[in-house]
């Protein structure tokens, strides 16, 4: 356990206090819910994608922001990164099992929002 980490006991299991600034889960939540983290997780729901494919699928993201976002999500274990030893290197990203679990509700939320907007446009 990291020094300063706060957690409580709840029915004999440890639970992180996500509202405390020292909570290790807080950084992961920040990565997932960042402006671009959500879009990366949703983009990878259906296919593994190479860097340029991700950049093209997420309109408005710079290469720098995409790189930073991917780095954080890889470190958190939400996505995996595979580098093909070619010139130039081909880098592919995909969701880990954990990333798929986290991304499903986000994709569902996005689907609900777009369905609602579509229904509003038709009425």
Tab-separated table of C-alpha atoms in Angstrom:
chain	number	residue	atom	x	y	z
A	1	UNK	CA	0.000	0.000	0.000
A	2	UNK	CA	1.316	3.432	-0.914
A	3	UNK	CA	2.076	5.812	1.919
A	4	UNK	CA	-0.794	8.245	2.385
A	5	UNK	CA	-3.330	6.118	0.485
A	6	UNK	CA	-6.746	6.235	2.082
A	7	UNK	CA	-9.167	3.364	2.026
A	8	UNK	CA	-11.908	2.026	4.245
A	9	UNK	CA	-13.082	-1.425	5.173
A	10	UNK	CA	-16.471	-2.380	3.848
A	11	UNK	CA	-17.762	-5.876	4.697
A	12	UNK	CA	-14.214	-7.259	5.003
A	13	UNK	CA	-13.078	-5.824	1.635
A	14	UNK	CA	-10.912	-2.789	1.059
A	15	UNK	CA	-12.471	0.094	-0.861
A	16	UNK	CA	-10.621	3.111	-2.133
A	17	UNK	CA	-11.803	6.551	-1.079
A	18	UNK	CA	-11.950	8.049	-4.567
A	19	UNK	CA	-12.784	11.485	-3.233
A	20	UNK	CA	-9.502	11.665	-1.327
A	21	UNK	CA	-6.624	13.281	-3.251
A	22	UNK	CA	-4.220	10.438	-2.381
A	23	UNK	CA	-6.440	7.729	-3.854
A	24	UNK	CA	-4.527	5.762	-6.524
A	25	UNK	CA	-7.761	5.109	-8.450
A	26	UNK	CA	-8.256	8.832	-8.948
A	27	UNK	CA	-5.514	9.157	-11.589
A	28	UNK	CA	-6.996	6.280	-13.596
A	29	UNK	CA	-10.462	7.850	-13.409
A	30	UNK	CA	-8.914	11.119	-14.619
A	31	UNK	CA	-7.381	9.308	-17.621
A	32	UNK	CA	-10.627	7.538	-18.513
A	33	UNK	CA	-12.811	10.605	-18.140
A	34	UNK	CA	-10.402	13.065	-19.735
A	35	UNK	CA	-11.509	14.940	-22.818
A	36	UNK	CA	-9.800	12.413	-25.096
A	37	UNK	CA	-9.667	9.242	-22.964
A	38	UNK	CA	-13.358	8.548	-23.439
A	39	UNK	CA	-13.069	8.871	-27.225
A	40	UNK	CA	-10.071	6.532	-27.384
A	41	UNK	CA	-11.903	3.870	-25.371
A	42	UNK	CA	-15.038	4.208	-27.508
A	43	UNK	CA	-13.004	4.133	-30.751
A	44	UNK	CA	-11.315	0.883	-29.737
A	45	UNK	CA	-14.590	-0.875	-28.798
A	46	UNK	CA	-15.052	-2.470	-32.217
A	47	UNK	CA	-11.510	-2.871	-33.597
A	48	UNK	CA	-7.852	-2.654	-32.753
A	49	UNK	CA	-6.506	0.453	-34.491
A	50	UNK	CA	-3.163	1.828	-35.536
A	51	UNK	CA	-2.085	5.256	-34.315
A	52	UNK	CA	-3.038	7.083	-37.514
A	53	UNK	CA	-6.422	5.311	-37.620
A	54	UNK	CA	-7.159	6.480	-34.084
A	55	UNK	CA	-6.089	10.011	-34.985
A	56	UNK	CA	-8.400	9.977	-38.010
A	57	UNK	CA	-11.339	8.524	-36.063
A	58	UNK	CA	-11.134	11.116	-33.273
A	59	UNK	CA	-11.646	14.460	-34.965
A	60	UNK	CA	-9.872	17.417	-33.380
A	61	UNK	CA	-7.224	15.525	-31.410
A	62	UNK	CA	-3.600	16.476	-32.006
A	63	UNK	CA	-0.876	13.860	-32.328
A	64	UNK	CA	0.639	15.119	-29.073
A	65	UNK	CA	-2.638	14.769	-27.133
A	66	UNK	CA	-3.326	11.360	-28.659
A	67	UNK	CA	0.158	10.174	-27.657
A	68	UNK	CA	-0.275	11.467	-24.096
A	69	UNK	CA	-3.733	9.946	-23.783
A	70	UNK	CA	-2.601	6.581	-25.121
A	71	UNK	CA	0.426	6.559	-22.801
A	72	UNK	CA	-1.778	7.098	-19.735
A	73	UNK	CA	-4.316	4.457	-20.768
A	74	UNK	CA	-1.540	1.914	-21.467
A	75	UNK	CA	0.038	2.623	-18.062
A	76	UNK	CA	-3.365	2.115	-16.428
A	77	UNK	CA	-3.781	-1.274	-18.139
A	78	UNK	CA	-6.853	-0.206	-20.105
A	79	UNK	CA	-5.293	-0.605	-23.542
A	80	UNK	CA	-2.376	-2.577	-24.954
A	81	UNK	CA	0.242	-1.374	-27.433
A	82	UNK	CA	1.944	-3.530	-30.061
A	83	UNK	CA	4.878	-2.251	-32.138
A	84	UNK	CA	5.690	-3.955	-35.448
A	85	UNK	CA	9.417	-3.763	-36.249
A	86	UNK	CA	8.989	-2.099	-39.636
A	87	UNK	CA	10.272	1.156	-41.069
A	88	UNK	CA	8.530	3.288	-39.964
A	89	UNK	CA	7.255	1.267	-36.985
A	90	UNK	CA	3.576	0.333	-37.093
A	91	UNK	CA	1.946	0.737	-33.691
A	92	UNK	CA	-1.405	-0.890	-32.999
A	93	UNK	CA	-3.618	-0.303	-29.952
A	94	UNK	CA	-6.460	-2.370	-28.547
A	95	UNK	CA	-8.506	-2.761	-25.403
A	96	UNK	CA	-7.453	-5.076	-22.616
A	97	UNK	CA	-10.182	-7.068	-20.899
A	98	UNK	CA	-10.229	-4.426	-18.177
A	99	UNK	CA	-10.411	-1.665	-20.808
A	100	UNK	CA	-13.340	-3.411	-22.482
A	101	UNK	CA	-15.144	-3.634	-19.122
A	102	UNK	CA	-14.560	0.062	-18.461
A	103	UNK	CA	-15.322	1.118	-22.048
A	104	UNK	CA	-18.638	-0.722	-22.434
A	105	UNK	CA	-20.645	1.631	-20.199
A	106	UNK	CA	-19.024	4.617	-21.924
A	107	UNK	CA	-20.025	3.290	-25.344
A	108	UNK	CA	-23.520	2.588	-23.989
A	109	UNK	CA	-23.737	6.144	-22.646
A	110	UNK	CA	-22.613	7.517	-26.019
A	111	UNK	CA	-25.207	5.333	-27.774
A	112	UNK	CA	-27.986	6.587	-25.512
A	113	UNK	CA	-27.004	10.210	-26.067
A	114	UNK	CA	-26.818	9.875	-29.857
A	115	UNK	CA	-30.142	7.993	-29.926
A	116	UNK	CA	-31.762	10.781	-27.950
A	117	UNK	CA	-30.316	13.447	-30.229
A	118	UNK	CA	-31.493	11.532	-33.303
A	119	UNK	CA	-34.989	11.208	-31.836
A	120	UNK	CA	-35.047	14.931	-31.045
A	121	UNK	CA	-34.080	15.745	-34.639
A	122	UNK	CA	-36.905	13.579	-35.990
A	123	UNK	CA	-39.578	15.184	-33.797
